[in-house]
Amino acid sequence: STEARRSTAVQPRTNLRGAPASGMQSLQSVKRFLGLEEEEEKPKTVAQEFEDAVCSLCPQLTYEQRIAGYVTCFFVSFILSIGSFTRLVDLVKGNPVPFVVFYCLGNVIAIIGSLFLGGPRTQCKRMWDKTRRIATFVYILMIFMTLFVTFYEEIPPGGRIGLIVLFIFLQWLAMLWYTISYIPYARDYVIMCCCQGPKDFCDRMAGRR
């Protein structure tokens, strides 16, 4: 009987000692769920450090300043693009430098203008999203390849013009594929038209014969 009394007397004390610990755990879990508890800082990757360094160079702009920056870059890009098409005669004659410089510079300024709308970090995340990273990579790569082919003197003049036209066409396709990614089901519709259209045309031609 004495041992039973001792066990019953000791048992509430252990419960009282365990109650604060369980209460603190439940309180921490509630704080985590509500986002009130500060998370431990994790070491940043090289990409995150580079992103923070780039964003620190950009000042905090107001909405009006962002719109003004975007419109200015868009206007300059448009003027350079128009100016590049006025240099098509030089391109045909074998002097691609004026056309390529105006065209590629206009595209680069257009990319810079897009950074004003959502900010460099947000825009970079959108550009390198898994649904757009291939189009972004191809677009930037084709700009670089166009400039490289233009200024690399070992390429024959005839082959240089053909490569420039090819790379500019790939730039246009990459930009188109990137743009329609913001439209729901637009890519699926384009793929369906490109695959089903020639098939229907061949079926019609075969039926007429």
Short mmCIF file of C-alpha atoms in Angstrom, two decimals:
data_model
loop_
_atom_site.label_atom_id
_atom_site.label_comp_id
_atom_site.label_asym_id
_atom_site.label_seq_id
_atom_site.Cartn_x
_atom_site.Cartn_y
_atom_site.Cartn_z
CA SER A 1 0.00 0.00 0.00
CA THR A 2 2.84 2.39 0.79
CA GLU A 3 4.48 1.68 -2.60
CA ALA A 4 1.18 2.36 -4.36
CA ARG A 5 0.82 5.67 -2.59
CA ARG A 6 4.38 6.65 -3.55
CA SER A 7 3.79 5.79 -7.23
CA THR A 8 0.57 7.80 -7.34
CA ALA A 9 2.31 10.70 -5.62
CA VAL A 10 5.24 10.68 -8.02
CA GLN A 11 3.17 10.28 -11.22
CA PRO A 12 1.51 13.75 -11.18
CA ARG A 13 4.90 15.37 -10.71
CA THR A 14 6.23 13.77 -13.92
CA ASN A 15 3.11 14.85 -15.78
CA LEU A 16 3.52 18.40 -14.57
CA ARG A 17 7.16 18.39 -15.65
CA GLY A 18 6.26 17.04 -19.09
CA ALA A 19 3.40 19.48 -19.65
CA PRO A 20 5.50 22.60 -20.22
CA ALA A 21 7.71 20.80 -22.76
CA SER A 22 4.74 19.56 -24.77
CA GLY A 23 3.12 22.97 -24.50
CA MET A 24 6.24 24.68 -25.83
CA GLN A 25 6.42 22.23 -28.75
CA SER A 26 2.79 22.84 -29.65
CA LEU A 27 3.32 26.60 -29.38
CA GLN A 28 6.35 26.40 -31.70
CA SER A 29 4.42 24.33 -34.20
CA VAL A 30 1.62 26.92 -34.23
CA LYS A 31 4.16 29.72 -34.75
CA ARG A 32 5.73 27.84 -37.64
CA PHE A 33 2.33 27.27 -39.21
CA LEU A 34 1.43 30.95 -38.93
CA GLY A 35 4.88 32.07 -40.08
CA LEU A 36 5.59 33.94 -36.84
CA GLU A 37 8.73 32.02 -35.97
CA GLU A 38 11.87 33.15 -37.67
CA GLU A 39 13.53 30.44 -39.71
CA GLU A 40 17.18 29.71 -39.31
CA GLU A 41 19.27 31.39 -42.00
CA LYS A 42 20.63 28.89 -44.48
CA PRO A 43 23.91 29.49 -46.31
CA LYS A 44 23.26 31.10 -49.70
CA THR A 45 24.37 29.51 -52.91
CA VAL A 46 26.63 31.23 -55.41
CA ALA A 47 23.65 31.98 -57.66
CA GLN A 48 21.71 33.58 -54.79
CA GLU A 49 24.71 35.71 -53.78
CA PHE A 50 25.14 36.87 -57.38
CA GLU A 51 21.41 37.64 -57.58
CA ASP A 52 21.54 39.69 -54.38
CA ALA A 53 24.59 41.58 -55.65
CA VAL A 54 22.82 42.46 -58.91
CA CYS A 55 19.64 43.52 -57.12
CA SER A 56 21.61 45.68 -54.68
CA LEU A 57 22.90 47.71 -57.63
CA CYS A 58 19.33 48.56 -58.68
CA PRO A 59 17.69 51.31 -56.64
CA GLN A 60 14.18 51.04 -55.28
CA LEU A 61 12.05 52.60 -58.01
CA THR A 62 8.48 53.79 -57.81
CA TYR A 63 5.76 52.50 -60.11
CA GLU A 64 5.95 55.61 -62.30
CA GLN A 65 9.73 55.30 -62.57
CA ARG A 66 9.44 51.65 -63.58
CA ILE A 67 6.92 52.47 -66.30
CA ALA A 68 9.07 55.36 -67.51
CA GLY A 69 12.16 53.13 -67.67
CA TYR A 70 10.30 50.40 -69.53
CA VAL A 71 8.76 52.80 -72.06
CA THR A 72 12.11 54.49 -72.64
CA CYS A 73 13.90 51.19 -73.27
CA PHE A 74 11.07 50.00 -75.49
CA PHE A 75 11.21 53.19 -77.55
CA VAL A 76 15.00 53.00 -77.93
CA SER A 77 14.76 49.31 -78.85
CA PHE A 78 12.09 50.08 -81.44
CA ILE A 79 14.19 52.86 -83.01
CA LEU A 80 17.24 50.58 -83.19
CA SER A 81 15.20 47.78 -84.75
CA ILE A 82 13.85 50.13 -87.40
CA GLY A 83 17.37 51.40 -87.97
CA SER A 84 18.64 47.86 -88.44
CA PHE A 85 16.16 47.19 -91.25
CA THR A 86 17.38 50.30 -93.04
CA ARG A 87 20.81 48.61 -93.09
CA LEU A 88 19.59 45.55 -94.99
CA VAL A 89 21.20 46.88 -98.16
CA ASP A 90 24.58 46.84 -96.42
CA LEU A 91 23.91 43.28 -95.27
CA VAL A 92 23.18 42.13 -98.82
CA LYS A 93 26.30 43.90 -100.11
CA GLY A 94 28.44 41.97 -97.64
CA ASN A 95 28.76 44.44 -94.77
CA PRO A 96 26.64 42.94 -91.96
CA VAL A 97 28.13 44.99 -89.09
CA PRO A 98 25.64 47.94 -89.11
CA PHE A 99 22.61 45.67 -89.37
CA VAL A 100 23.76 43.20 -86.71
CA VAL A 101 24.88 45.86 -84.22
CA PHE A 102 21.60 47.77 -84.45
CA TYR A 103 19.46 44.63 -84.33
CA CYS A 104 21.24 42.89 -81.43
CA LEU A 105 21.60 46.11 -79.44
CA GLY A 106 17.87 46.71 -79.79
CA ASN A 107 17.15 43.21 -78.45
CA VAL A 108 19.49 43.67 -75.49
CA ILE A 109 17.87 47.00 -74.58
CA ALA A 110 14.45 45.33 -74.81
CA ILE A 111 15.61 42.74 -72.27
CA ILE A 112 16.88 45.50 -69.99
CA GLY A 113 13.53 47.27 -70.30
CA SER A 114 11.68 44.16 -69.12
CA LEU A 115 13.67 44.30 -65.87
CA PHE A 116 11.98 47.59 -64.95
CA LEU A 117 8.49 46.11 -64.72
CA GLY A 118 8.87 43.39 -62.10
CA GLY A 119 12.41 44.05 -60.98
CA PRO A 120 15.59 42.16 -61.91
CA ARG A 121 15.00 39.28 -59.49
CA THR A 122 11.39 38.62 -60.49
CA GLN A 123 12.08 38.96 -64.19
CA CYS A 124 15.09 36.64 -64.03
CA LYS A 125 12.99 34.05 -62.22
CA ARG A 126 10.36 34.32 -64.94
CA MET A 127 12.91 34.09 -67.72
CA TRP A 128 14.63 31.04 -66.24
CA ASP A 129 11.45 29.24 -65.24
CA LYS A 130 11.39 25.60 -66.33
CA THR A 131 8.83 26.42 -69.03
CA ARG A 132 10.92 29.28 -70.48
CA ARG A 133 14.56 28.50 -69.75
CA ILE A 134 15.16 26.78 -73.10
CA ALA A 135 13.70 29.70 -75.06
CA THR A 136 15.68 32.18 -72.95
CA PHE A 137 18.92 30.26 -73.38
CA VAL A 138 18.45 29.90 -77.14
CA TYR A 139 17.59 33.59 -77.50
CA ILE A 140 20.66 34.80 -75.60
CA LEU A 141 22.89 32.24 -77.31
CA MET A 142 21.71 33.30 -80.76
CA ILE A 143 22.46 36.96 -79.97
CA PHE A 144 25.98 35.99 -78.98
CA MET A 145 26.43 33.74 -82.02
CA THR A 146 25.18 36.47 -84.35
CA LEU A 147 27.75 38.91 -83.00
CA PHE A 148 30.47 36.26 -83.06
CA VAL A 149 29.86 35.31 -86.68
CA THR A 150 29.74 38.98 -87.67
CA PHE A 151 33.12 39.88 -86.22
CA TYR A 152 34.95 36.58 -86.75
CA GLU A 153 37.08 37.22 -89.81
CA GLU A 154 37.89 33.59 -90.67
CA ILE A 155 34.36 32.92 -91.98
CA PRO A 156 33.86 33.45 -95.73
CA PRO A 157 31.58 36.39 -96.62
CA GLY A 158 28.95 34.23 -98.27
CA GLY A 159 28.77 31.81 -95.36
CA ARG A 160 28.73 34.67 -92.86
CA ILE A 161 25.58 36.21 -94.37
CA GLY A 162 23.78 32.87 -94.35
CA LEU A 163 24.68 32.17 -90.74
CA ILE A 164 23.58 35.66 -89.67
CA VAL A 165 20.19 35.22 -91.31
CA LEU A 166 19.83 31.79 -89.69
CA PHE A 167 20.72 33.03 -86.21
CA ILE A 168 18.40 36.03 -86.46
CA PHE A 169 15.58 33.73 -87.52
CA LEU A 170 16.28 31.52 -84.51
CA GLN A 171 16.24 34.63 -82.30
CA TRP A 172 12.79 35.45 -83.62
CA LEU A 173 11.53 31.91 -83.04
CA ALA A 174 12.94 31.83 -79.50
CA MET A 175 11.32 35.17 -78.67
CA LEU A 176 8.01 34.00 -80.11
CA TRP A 177 8.15 30.74 -78.13
CA TYR A 178 9.01 32.70 -74.98
CA THR A 179 6.19 35.21 -75.48
CA ILE A 180 3.40 32.69 -76.05
CA SER A 181 4.39 30.87 -72.85
CA TYR A 182 2.45 33.56 -70.96
CA ILE A 183 -0.74 32.68 -72.89
CA PRO A 184 -2.52 29.57 -71.54
CA TYR A 185 -2.48 26.62 -73.98
CA ALA A 186 -0.91 28.78 -76.71
CA ARG A 187 2.07 26.46 -77.12
CA ASP A 188 -0.17 23.41 -77.35
CA TYR A 189 -2.23 25.14 -80.04
CA VAL A 190 0.88 26.10 -82.02
CA ILE A 191 2.24 22.55 -81.84
CA MET A 192 -1.12 21.16 -82.93
CA CYS A 193 -1.27 23.54 -85.90
CA CYS A 194 2.31 22.79 -86.95
CA CYS A 195 1.80 19.03 -86.73
CA GLN A 196 -1.79 18.66 -87.87
CA GLY A 197 -1.74 21.35 -90.57
CA PRO A 198 0.79 19.71 -92.91
CA LYS A 199 -0.88 16.35 -92.40
CA ASP A 200 -4.30 17.70 -93.40
CA PHE A 201 -2.74 19.45 -96.40
CA CYS A 202 -1.10 16.22 -97.57
CA ASP A 203 -4.36 14.32 -97.09
CA ARG A 204 -6.23 16.88 -99.18
CA MET A 205 -3.60 16.78 -101.91
CA ALA A 206 -3.70 13.00 -101.95
CA GLY A 207 -7.52 13.06 -102.12
CA ARG A 208 -7.51 15.40 -105.10
CA ARG A 209 -5.16 13.09 -106.96
#
